[in-house]
PDB file of C-alpha atoms in Angstrom:
ATOM      1  CA  MET A   1     104.259 119.632 100.272  1.00 86.00           C
ATOM      2  CA  GLY A   2     103.223 121.470  96.694  1.00 91.00           C
ATOM      3  CA  LYS A   3     102.291 125.014  96.531  1.00 94.00           C
ATOM      4  CA  LEU A   4      99.373 126.918  95.030  1.00 93.00           C
ATOM      5  CA  GLN A   5      97.910 129.876  94.239  1.00 95.00           C
ATOM      6  CA  VAL A   6      94.321 130.173  93.032  1.00 94.00           C
ATOM      7  CA  ASN A   7      92.840 132.616  91.394  1.00 93.00           C
ATOM      8  CA  LEU A   8      89.196 132.157  89.778  1.00 91.00           C
ATOM      9  CA  PHE A   9      86.262 133.792  89.398  1.00 89.00           C
ATOM     10  CA  GLY A  10      88.067 137.356  91.603  1.00 89.00           C
ATOM     11  CA  ALA A  11      88.937 134.707  94.661  1.00 92.00           C
ATOM     12  CA  SER A  12      92.767 134.941  95.326  1.00 95.00           C
ATOM     13  CA  PHE A  13      94.255 132.752  97.695  1.00 95.00           C
ATOM     14  CA  ALA A  14      96.890 129.962  98.631  1.00 95.00           C
ATOM     15  CA  ILE A  15      96.922 126.521  99.390  1.00 93.00           C
ATOM     16  CA  GLN A  16      98.807 123.493  99.844  1.00 94.00           C
ATOM     17  CA  ALA A  17      98.930 119.628 100.031  1.00 93.00           C
ATOM     18  CA  ASN A  18     100.956 116.726 100.191  1.00 94.00           C
ATOM     19  CA  GLU A  19     101.186 116.633  96.096  1.00 93.00           C
ATOM     20  CA  ASP A  20     103.798 118.118  94.151  1.00 93.00           C
ATOM     21  CA  GLU A  21     103.426 121.678  92.416  1.00 94.00           C
ATOM     22  CA  ALA A  22     102.889 119.951  88.814  1.00 94.00           C
ATOM     23  CA  TYR A  23     100.262 117.864  90.336  1.00 94.00           C
ATOM     24  CA  LEU A  24      98.386 120.717  91.883  1.00 95.00           C
ATOM     25  CA  GLU A  25      98.544 123.200  88.864  1.00 95.00           C
ATOM     26  CA  LYS A  26      98.431 120.170  86.306  1.00 95.00           C
ATOM     27  CA  LEU A  27      94.309 120.429  88.887  1.00 94.00           C
ATOM     28  CA  LEU A  28      93.830 123.461  88.919  1.00 95.00           C
ATOM     29  CA  THR A  29      94.380 123.490  84.987  1.00 96.00           C
ATOM     30  CA  TYR A  30      91.464 121.394  84.310  1.00 96.00           C
ATOM     31  CA  TYR A  31      89.309 123.066  86.945  1.00 96.00           C
ATOM     32  CA  ARG A  32      89.550 125.769  84.982  1.00 95.00           C
ATOM     33  CA  GLU A  33      88.830 124.304  82.181  1.00 95.00           C
ATOM     34  CA  ILE A  34      85.537 122.357  83.486  1.00 95.00           C
ATOM     35  CA  ALA A  35      84.483 125.620  84.620  1.00 95.00           C
ATOM     36  CA  GLU A  36      84.876 128.003  81.511  1.00 94.00           C
ATOM     37  CA  GLU A  37      83.009 125.454  79.637  1.00 94.00           C
ATOM     38  CA  ILE A  38      80.167 125.531  81.927  1.00 94.00           C
ATOM     39  CA  GLN A  39      80.605 129.125  82.565  1.00 94.00           C
ATOM     40  CA  ARG A  40      80.692 129.233  78.259  1.00 93.00           C
ATOM     41  CA  ALA A  41      77.854 125.916  78.080  1.00 94.00           C
ATOM     42  CA  GLY A  42      75.285 127.616  80.525  1.00 89.00           C
ATOM     43  CA  ASN A  43      76.268 131.273  79.709  1.00 90.00           C
ATOM     44  CA  LEU A  44      76.721 132.090  83.888  1.00 92.00           C
ATOM     45  CA  ARG A  45      77.745 134.750  85.484  1.00 91.00           C
ATOM     46  CA  ASP A  46      77.888 134.169  89.054  1.00 94.00           C
ATOM     47  CA  PRO A  47      81.373 132.477  89.948  1.00 94.00           C
ATOM     48  CA  VAL A  48      79.277 130.378  92.904  1.00 94.00           C
ATOM     49  CA  GLN A  49      76.678 128.719  90.427  1.00 94.00           C
ATOM     50  CA  ILE A  50      79.800 128.055  87.662  1.00 95.00           C
ATOM     51  CA  SER A  51      81.969 126.599  90.418  1.00 94.00           C
ATOM     52  CA  ILE A  52      78.937 124.386  91.490  1.00 94.00           C
ATOM     53  CA  LEU A  53      77.878 123.469  88.345  1.00 95.00           C
ATOM     54  CA  SER A  54      81.792 122.417  88.067  1.00 95.00           C
ATOM     55  CA  GLY A  55      82.507 120.517  91.143  1.00 95.00           C
ATOM     56  CA  ILE A  56      78.974 118.471  90.271  1.00 95.00           C
ATOM     57  CA  THR A  57      80.357 117.952  86.735  1.00 95.00           C
ATOM     58  CA  LEU A  58      83.304 116.827  88.027  1.00 95.00           C
ATOM     59  CA  VAL A  59      81.874 114.286  90.909  1.00 95.00           C
ATOM     60  CA  ASP A  60      79.817 112.434  88.096  1.00 95.00           C
ATOM     61  CA  GLU A  61      82.842 112.308  86.152  1.00 93.00           C
ATOM     62  CA  LEU A  62      84.717 110.584  88.614  1.00 93.00           C
ATOM     63  CA  LEU A  63      81.044 108.446  90.064  1.00 93.00           C
ATOM     64  CA  LYS A  64      81.185 107.094  86.197  1.00 93.00           C
ATOM     65  CA  GLU A  65      85.169 106.109  86.187  1.00 90.00           C
ATOM     66  CA  LYS A  66      84.587 104.298  90.034  1.00 90.00           C
ATOM     67  CA  GLN A  67      81.470 102.462  88.743  1.00 88.00           C
ATOM     68  CA  LYS A  68      83.398 101.309  85.162  1.00 85.00           C
ATOM     69  CA  THR A  69      86.506 100.426  87.332  1.00 83.00           C
ATOM     70  CA  LEU A  70      84.166  98.052  90.200  1.00 82.00           C
ATOM     71  CA  SER A  71      82.488  97.173  86.413  1.00 80.00           C
ATOM     72  CA  TYR A  72      85.193  96.071  84.616  1.00 73.00           C
ATOM     73  CA  ALA A  73      87.273  93.767  88.169  1.00 73.00           C
ATOM     74  CA  ASN A  74      83.320  92.547  88.411  1.00 73.00           C
ATOM     75  CA  THR A  75      83.692  91.364  84.748  1.00 71.00           C
ATOM     76  CA  LEU A  76      87.654  89.990  85.198  1.00 64.00           C
ATOM     77  CA  ASN A  77      86.643  88.341  89.220  1.00 64.00           C
ATOM     78  CA  SER A  78      83.919  86.310  86.690  1.00 65.00           C
ATOM     79  CA  GLY A  79      85.900  85.599  84.274  1.00 63.00           C
ATOM     80  CA  GLU A  80      88.401  84.109  86.761  1.00 66.00           C
ATOM     81  CA  ASN A  81      85.703  82.534  89.188  1.00 71.00           C
ATOM     82  CA  GLU A  82      84.473  80.068  85.496  1.00 76.00           C
ATOM     83  CA  GLU A  83      88.446  80.047  84.863  1.00 75.00           C
ATOM     84  CA  ALA A  84      88.691  77.774  88.124  1.00 74.00           C
ATOM     85  CA  GLU A  85      85.466  76.296  88.063  1.00 78.00           C
ATOM     86  CA  LYS A  86      86.109  74.808  84.885  1.00 81.00           C
ATOM     87  CA  LEU A  87      90.331  73.425  86.282  1.00 81.00           C
ATOM     88  CA  THR A  88      88.369  72.669  89.140  1.00 83.00           C
ATOM     89  CA  LEU A  89      86.148  69.905  86.904  1.00 83.00           C
ATOM     90  CA  ASP A  90      89.235  68.879  84.950  1.00 84.00           C
ATOM     91  CA  MET A  91      91.349  67.642  88.051  1.00 84.00           C
ATOM     92  CA  ILE A  92      88.202  65.956  89.057  1.00 86.00           C
ATOM     93  CA  GLU A  93      87.137  64.860  85.519  1.00 84.00           C
ATOM     94  CA  LYS A  94      91.226  63.518  85.944  1.00 84.00           C
ATOM     95  CA  ILE A  95      90.784  62.309  89.412  1.00 84.00           C
ATOM     96  CA  ASP A  96      88.077  60.051  88.871  1.00 75.00           C
ATOM     97  CA  GLN A  97      89.707  59.285  85.439  1.00 79.00           C
ATOM     98  CA  ALA A  98      92.643  57.863  87.275  1.00 76.00           C
ATOM     99  CA  LEU A  99      90.642  56.111  89.766  1.00 74.00           C
ATOM    100  CA  VAL A 100      88.841  53.725  87.230  1.00 71.00           C
ATOM    101  CA  ASP A 101      91.841  53.132  85.229  1.00 74.00           C
ATOM    102  CA  ASP A 102      93.713  51.555  88.641  1.00 70.00           C
ATOM    103  CA  ASN A 103      90.607  49.439  89.690  1.00 67.00           C
ATOM    104  CA  LEU A 104      90.942  48.220  85.850  1.00 68.00           C
ATOM    105  CA  GLY A 105      94.476  47.232  85.842  1.00 58.00           C
TER     106      GLY A 105
END
């Protein structure tokens, strides 16, 4: 279980999570980067606005990644289904040919 001391926008608090401390630090560092970018881009001073916009930005990023993953998974599944269908049709054709050959022979 990791512990992290958060100091952002005048707020300071400690958190504990079921992740190691290095990972929690990485999360906080990434959040800080996003928040600083939001603050600069919008010339914002209100920490609540910066925090909310940072959260929305991160959720947007998460949803886009989820959509990419789902799209990729669907593409893979579609390709697998097409390949399975092709193999099945090839097997049926071979079975039909074998039956014809047996009847002729």
